[in-house]
CSV table of N, CA and C in Angstrom, one decimal:
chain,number,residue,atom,x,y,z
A,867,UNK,N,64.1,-3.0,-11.2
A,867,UNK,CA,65.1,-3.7,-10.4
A,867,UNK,C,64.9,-3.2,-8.9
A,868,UNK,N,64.7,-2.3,-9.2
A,868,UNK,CA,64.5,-1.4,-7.5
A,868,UNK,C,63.4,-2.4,-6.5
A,869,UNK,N,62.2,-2.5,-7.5
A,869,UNK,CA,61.3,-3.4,-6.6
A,869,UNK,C,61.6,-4.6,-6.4
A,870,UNK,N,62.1,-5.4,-7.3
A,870,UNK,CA,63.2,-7.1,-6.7
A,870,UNK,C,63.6,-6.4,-5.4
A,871,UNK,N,64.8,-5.3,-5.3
A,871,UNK,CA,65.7,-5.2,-4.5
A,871,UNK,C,65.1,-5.0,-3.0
A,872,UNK,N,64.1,-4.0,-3.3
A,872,UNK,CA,63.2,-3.4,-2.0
A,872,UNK,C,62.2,-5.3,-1.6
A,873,UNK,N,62.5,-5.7,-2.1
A,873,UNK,CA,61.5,-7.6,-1.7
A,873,UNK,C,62.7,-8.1,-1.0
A,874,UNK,N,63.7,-8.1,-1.8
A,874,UNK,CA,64.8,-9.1,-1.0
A,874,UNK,C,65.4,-8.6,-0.2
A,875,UNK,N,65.2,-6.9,0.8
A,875,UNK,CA,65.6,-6.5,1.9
A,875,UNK,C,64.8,-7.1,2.7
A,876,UNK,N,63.4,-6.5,2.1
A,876,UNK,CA,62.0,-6.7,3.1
A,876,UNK,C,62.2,-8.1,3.2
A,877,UNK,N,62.4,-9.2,2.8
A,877,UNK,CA,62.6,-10.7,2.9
A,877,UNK,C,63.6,-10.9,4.0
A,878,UNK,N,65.2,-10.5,3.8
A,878,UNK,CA,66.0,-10.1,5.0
A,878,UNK,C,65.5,-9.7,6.5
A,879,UNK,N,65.0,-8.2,6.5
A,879,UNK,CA,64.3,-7.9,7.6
A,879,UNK,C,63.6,-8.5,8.4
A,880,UNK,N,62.8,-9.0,7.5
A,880,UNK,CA,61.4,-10.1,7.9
A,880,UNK,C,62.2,-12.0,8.5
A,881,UNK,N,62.8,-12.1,8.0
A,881,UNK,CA,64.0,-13.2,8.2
A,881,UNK,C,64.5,-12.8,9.6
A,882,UNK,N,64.8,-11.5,9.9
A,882,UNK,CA,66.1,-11.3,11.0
A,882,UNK,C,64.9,-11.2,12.1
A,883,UNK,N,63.3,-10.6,11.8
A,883,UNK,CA,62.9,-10.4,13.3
A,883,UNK,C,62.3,-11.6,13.7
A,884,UNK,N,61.8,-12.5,12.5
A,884,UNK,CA,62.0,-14.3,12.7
A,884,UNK,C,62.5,-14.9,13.7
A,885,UNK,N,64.1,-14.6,13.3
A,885,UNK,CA,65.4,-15.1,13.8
A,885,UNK,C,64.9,-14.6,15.7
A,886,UNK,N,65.1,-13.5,16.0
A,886,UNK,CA,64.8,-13.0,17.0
A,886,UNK,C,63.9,-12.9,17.8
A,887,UNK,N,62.7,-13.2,17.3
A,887,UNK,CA,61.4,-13.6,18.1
A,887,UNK,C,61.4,-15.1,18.1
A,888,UNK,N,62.3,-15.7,17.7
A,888,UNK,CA,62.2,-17.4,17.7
A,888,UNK,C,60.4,-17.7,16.6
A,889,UNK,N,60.1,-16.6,16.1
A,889,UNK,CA,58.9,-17.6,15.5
A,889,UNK,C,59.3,-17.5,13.8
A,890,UNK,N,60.5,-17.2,13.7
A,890,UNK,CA,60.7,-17.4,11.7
A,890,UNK,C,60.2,-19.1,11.2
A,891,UNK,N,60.6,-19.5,11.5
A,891,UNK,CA,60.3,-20.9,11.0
A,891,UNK,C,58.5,-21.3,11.2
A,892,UNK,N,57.4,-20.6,11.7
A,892,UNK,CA,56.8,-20.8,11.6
A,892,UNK,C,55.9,-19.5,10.4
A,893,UNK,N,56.9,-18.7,9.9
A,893,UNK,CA,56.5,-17.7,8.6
A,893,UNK,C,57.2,-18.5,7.8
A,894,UNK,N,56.8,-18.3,6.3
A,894,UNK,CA,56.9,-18.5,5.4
A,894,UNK,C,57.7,-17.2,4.4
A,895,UNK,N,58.5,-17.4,3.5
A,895,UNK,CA,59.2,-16.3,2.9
A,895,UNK,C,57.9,-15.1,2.6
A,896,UNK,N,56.9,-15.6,2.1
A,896,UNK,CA,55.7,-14.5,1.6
A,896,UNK,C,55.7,-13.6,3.4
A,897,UNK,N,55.6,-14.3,4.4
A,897,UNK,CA,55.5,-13.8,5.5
A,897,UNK,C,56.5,-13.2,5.5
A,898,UNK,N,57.8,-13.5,5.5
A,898,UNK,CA,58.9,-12.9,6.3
A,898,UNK,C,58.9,-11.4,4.9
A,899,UNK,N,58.5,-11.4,3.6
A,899,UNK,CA,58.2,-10.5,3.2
A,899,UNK,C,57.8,-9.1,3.6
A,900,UNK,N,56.3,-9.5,4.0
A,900,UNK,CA,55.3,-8.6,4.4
A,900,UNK,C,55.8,-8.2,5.5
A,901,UNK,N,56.2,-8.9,6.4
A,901,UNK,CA,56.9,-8.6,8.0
A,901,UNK,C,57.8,-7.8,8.0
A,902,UNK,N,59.0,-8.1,6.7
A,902,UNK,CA,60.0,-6.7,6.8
A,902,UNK,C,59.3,-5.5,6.3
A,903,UNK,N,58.7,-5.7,5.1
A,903,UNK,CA,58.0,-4.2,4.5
A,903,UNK,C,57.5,-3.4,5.4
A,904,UNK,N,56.3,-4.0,5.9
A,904,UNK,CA,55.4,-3.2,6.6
A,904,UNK,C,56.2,-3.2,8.2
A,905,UNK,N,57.0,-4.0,8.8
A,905,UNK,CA,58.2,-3.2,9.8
A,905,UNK,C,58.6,-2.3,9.3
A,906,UNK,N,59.1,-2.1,8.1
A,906,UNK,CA,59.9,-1.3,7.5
A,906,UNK,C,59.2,-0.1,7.7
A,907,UNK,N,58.0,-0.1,7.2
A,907,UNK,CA,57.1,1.2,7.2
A,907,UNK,C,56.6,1.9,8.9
A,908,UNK,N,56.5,0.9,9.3
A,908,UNK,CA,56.2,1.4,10.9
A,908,UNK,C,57.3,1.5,11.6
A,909,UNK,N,58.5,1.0,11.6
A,909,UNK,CA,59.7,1.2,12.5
A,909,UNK,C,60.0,2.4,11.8
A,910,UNK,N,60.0,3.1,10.5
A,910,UNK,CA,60.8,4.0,10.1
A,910,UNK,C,60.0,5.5,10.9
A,911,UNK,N,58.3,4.8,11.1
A,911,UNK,CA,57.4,6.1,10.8
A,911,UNK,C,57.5,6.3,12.7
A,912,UNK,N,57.6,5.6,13.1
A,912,UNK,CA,58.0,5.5,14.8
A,912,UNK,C,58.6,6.1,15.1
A,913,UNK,N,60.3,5.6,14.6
A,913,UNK,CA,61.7,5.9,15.0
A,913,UNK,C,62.6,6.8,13.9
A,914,UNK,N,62.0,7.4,12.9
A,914,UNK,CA,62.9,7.8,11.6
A,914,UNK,C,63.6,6.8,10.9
A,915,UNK,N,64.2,7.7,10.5
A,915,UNK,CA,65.3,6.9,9.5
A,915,UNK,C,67.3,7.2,9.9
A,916,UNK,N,67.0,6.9,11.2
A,916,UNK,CA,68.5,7.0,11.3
A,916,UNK,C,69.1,5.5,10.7
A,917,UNK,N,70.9,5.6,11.0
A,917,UNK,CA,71.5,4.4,10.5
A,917,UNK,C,71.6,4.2,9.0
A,918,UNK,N,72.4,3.0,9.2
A,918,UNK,CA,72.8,2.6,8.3
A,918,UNK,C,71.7,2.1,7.0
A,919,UNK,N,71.5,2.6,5.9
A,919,UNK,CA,70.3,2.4,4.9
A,919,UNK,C,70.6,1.2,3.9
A,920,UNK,N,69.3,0.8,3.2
A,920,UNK,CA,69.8,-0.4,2.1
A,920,UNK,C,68.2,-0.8,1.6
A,921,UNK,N,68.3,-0.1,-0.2
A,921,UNK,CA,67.6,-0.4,-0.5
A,921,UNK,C,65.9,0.8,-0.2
A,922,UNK,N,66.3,2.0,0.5
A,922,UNK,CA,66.0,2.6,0.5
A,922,UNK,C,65.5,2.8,2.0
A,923,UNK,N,65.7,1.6,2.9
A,923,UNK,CA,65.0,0.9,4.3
A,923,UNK,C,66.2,1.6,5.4
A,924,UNK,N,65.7,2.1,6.2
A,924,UNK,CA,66.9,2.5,7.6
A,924,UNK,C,66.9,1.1,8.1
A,925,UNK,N,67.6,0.3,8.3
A,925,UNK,CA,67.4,-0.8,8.9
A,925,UNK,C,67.6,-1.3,10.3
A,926,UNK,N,68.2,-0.7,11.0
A,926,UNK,CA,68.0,-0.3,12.5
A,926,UNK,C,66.3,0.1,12.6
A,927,UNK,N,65.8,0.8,12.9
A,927,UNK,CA,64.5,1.2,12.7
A,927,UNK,C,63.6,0.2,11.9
A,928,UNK,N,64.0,-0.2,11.2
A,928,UNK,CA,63.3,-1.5,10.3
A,928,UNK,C,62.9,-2.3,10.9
A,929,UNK,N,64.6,-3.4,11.3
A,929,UNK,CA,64.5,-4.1,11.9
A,929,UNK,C,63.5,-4.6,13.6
A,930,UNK,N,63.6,-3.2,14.4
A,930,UNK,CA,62.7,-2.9,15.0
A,930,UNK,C,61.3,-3.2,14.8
A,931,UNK,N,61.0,-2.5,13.8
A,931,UNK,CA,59.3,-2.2,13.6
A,931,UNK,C,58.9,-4.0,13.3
A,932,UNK,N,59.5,-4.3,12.4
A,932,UNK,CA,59.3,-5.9,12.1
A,932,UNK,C,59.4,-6.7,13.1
A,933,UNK,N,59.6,-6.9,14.2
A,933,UNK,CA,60.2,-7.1,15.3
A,933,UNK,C,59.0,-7.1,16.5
A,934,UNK,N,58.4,-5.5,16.0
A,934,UNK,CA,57.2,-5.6,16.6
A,934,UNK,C,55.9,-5.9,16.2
A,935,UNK,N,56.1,-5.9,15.1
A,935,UNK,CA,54.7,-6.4,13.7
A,935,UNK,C,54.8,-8.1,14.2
A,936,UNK,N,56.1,-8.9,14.7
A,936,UNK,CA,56.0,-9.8,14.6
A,936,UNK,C,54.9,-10.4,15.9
A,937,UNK,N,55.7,-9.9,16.8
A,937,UNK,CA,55.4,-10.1,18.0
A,937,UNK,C,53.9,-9.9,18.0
A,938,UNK,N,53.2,-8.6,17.8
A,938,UNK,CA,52.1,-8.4,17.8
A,938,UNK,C,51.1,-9.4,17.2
A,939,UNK,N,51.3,-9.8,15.9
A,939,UNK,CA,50.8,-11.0,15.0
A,939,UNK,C,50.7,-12.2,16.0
A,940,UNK,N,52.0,-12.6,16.1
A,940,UNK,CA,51.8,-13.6,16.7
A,940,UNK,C,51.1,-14.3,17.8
A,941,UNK,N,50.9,-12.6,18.9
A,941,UNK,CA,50.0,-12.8,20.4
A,941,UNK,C,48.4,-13.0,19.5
A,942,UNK,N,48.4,-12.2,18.8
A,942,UNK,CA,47.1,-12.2,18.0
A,942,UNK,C,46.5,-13.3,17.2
A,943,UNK,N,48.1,-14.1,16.7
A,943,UNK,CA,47.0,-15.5,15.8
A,943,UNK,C,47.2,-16.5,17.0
A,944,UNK,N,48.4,-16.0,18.3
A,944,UNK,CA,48.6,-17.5,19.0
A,944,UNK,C,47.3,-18.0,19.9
A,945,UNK,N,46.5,-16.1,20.0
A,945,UNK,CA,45.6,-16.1,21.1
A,945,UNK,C,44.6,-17.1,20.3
A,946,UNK,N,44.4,-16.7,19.0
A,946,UNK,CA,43.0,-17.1,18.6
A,946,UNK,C,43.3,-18.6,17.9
A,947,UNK,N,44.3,-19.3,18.2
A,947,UNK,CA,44.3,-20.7,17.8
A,947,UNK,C,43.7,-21.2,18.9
A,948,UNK,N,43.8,-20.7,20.5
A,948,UNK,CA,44.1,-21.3,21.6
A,948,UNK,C,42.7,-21.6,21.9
A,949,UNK,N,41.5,-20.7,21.3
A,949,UNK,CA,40.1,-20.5,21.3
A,949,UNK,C,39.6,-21.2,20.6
C-alpha cells in the first residue's frame, strides 16, 4: 500500500507543478507521475525536508523540485520540437 500511496502523491505533485507552469495539460498522468517523484527526489536533496510531510514526501520542497524538473524538460523538449 505504501507504494500505491507514494504514486498518488507523486501524481498530485506532478499535477500541482503542471498547474503552475501552465504545461499540465500537455503531460499525461504517467508524466505528472514521474514529474512529482523525481521533483520529489531533487527538491528534497536541494532543499531538505522541511514542512509539512505526506506519504513520506516534504512537499513544500517537492513541490519545488517538480516545478523545476518541469520547467527544465520542457525548455529542453520545447527547444528540440522547434528544430
Amino acid at each position: 500500500m505504501g507504494l500505491i500511496w507514494s504514486l498518488i502523491v507523486g501524481a498530485i505533485i506532478g499535477a500541482i507543478a503542471g498547474a503552475i507552469t501552465n504545461r499540465g495539460a500537455a503531460m499525461g498522468w504517467i508524466a505528472n507521475i514521474v514529474a512529482g517523484l523525481v521533483g520529489a527526489w531533487i527538491g528534497q536533496g536541494l532543499l531538505g525536508t522541511w514542512g509539512p510531510s505526506l506519504a513520506g514526501m516534504a512537499l513544500v520542497p517537492s513541490i519545488i523540485g517538480a516545478i523545476v524538473l518541469v520547467l527544465i524538460v520542457s525548455l529542453i523538449f520545447g527547444r528540440a520540437n522547434h528544430n
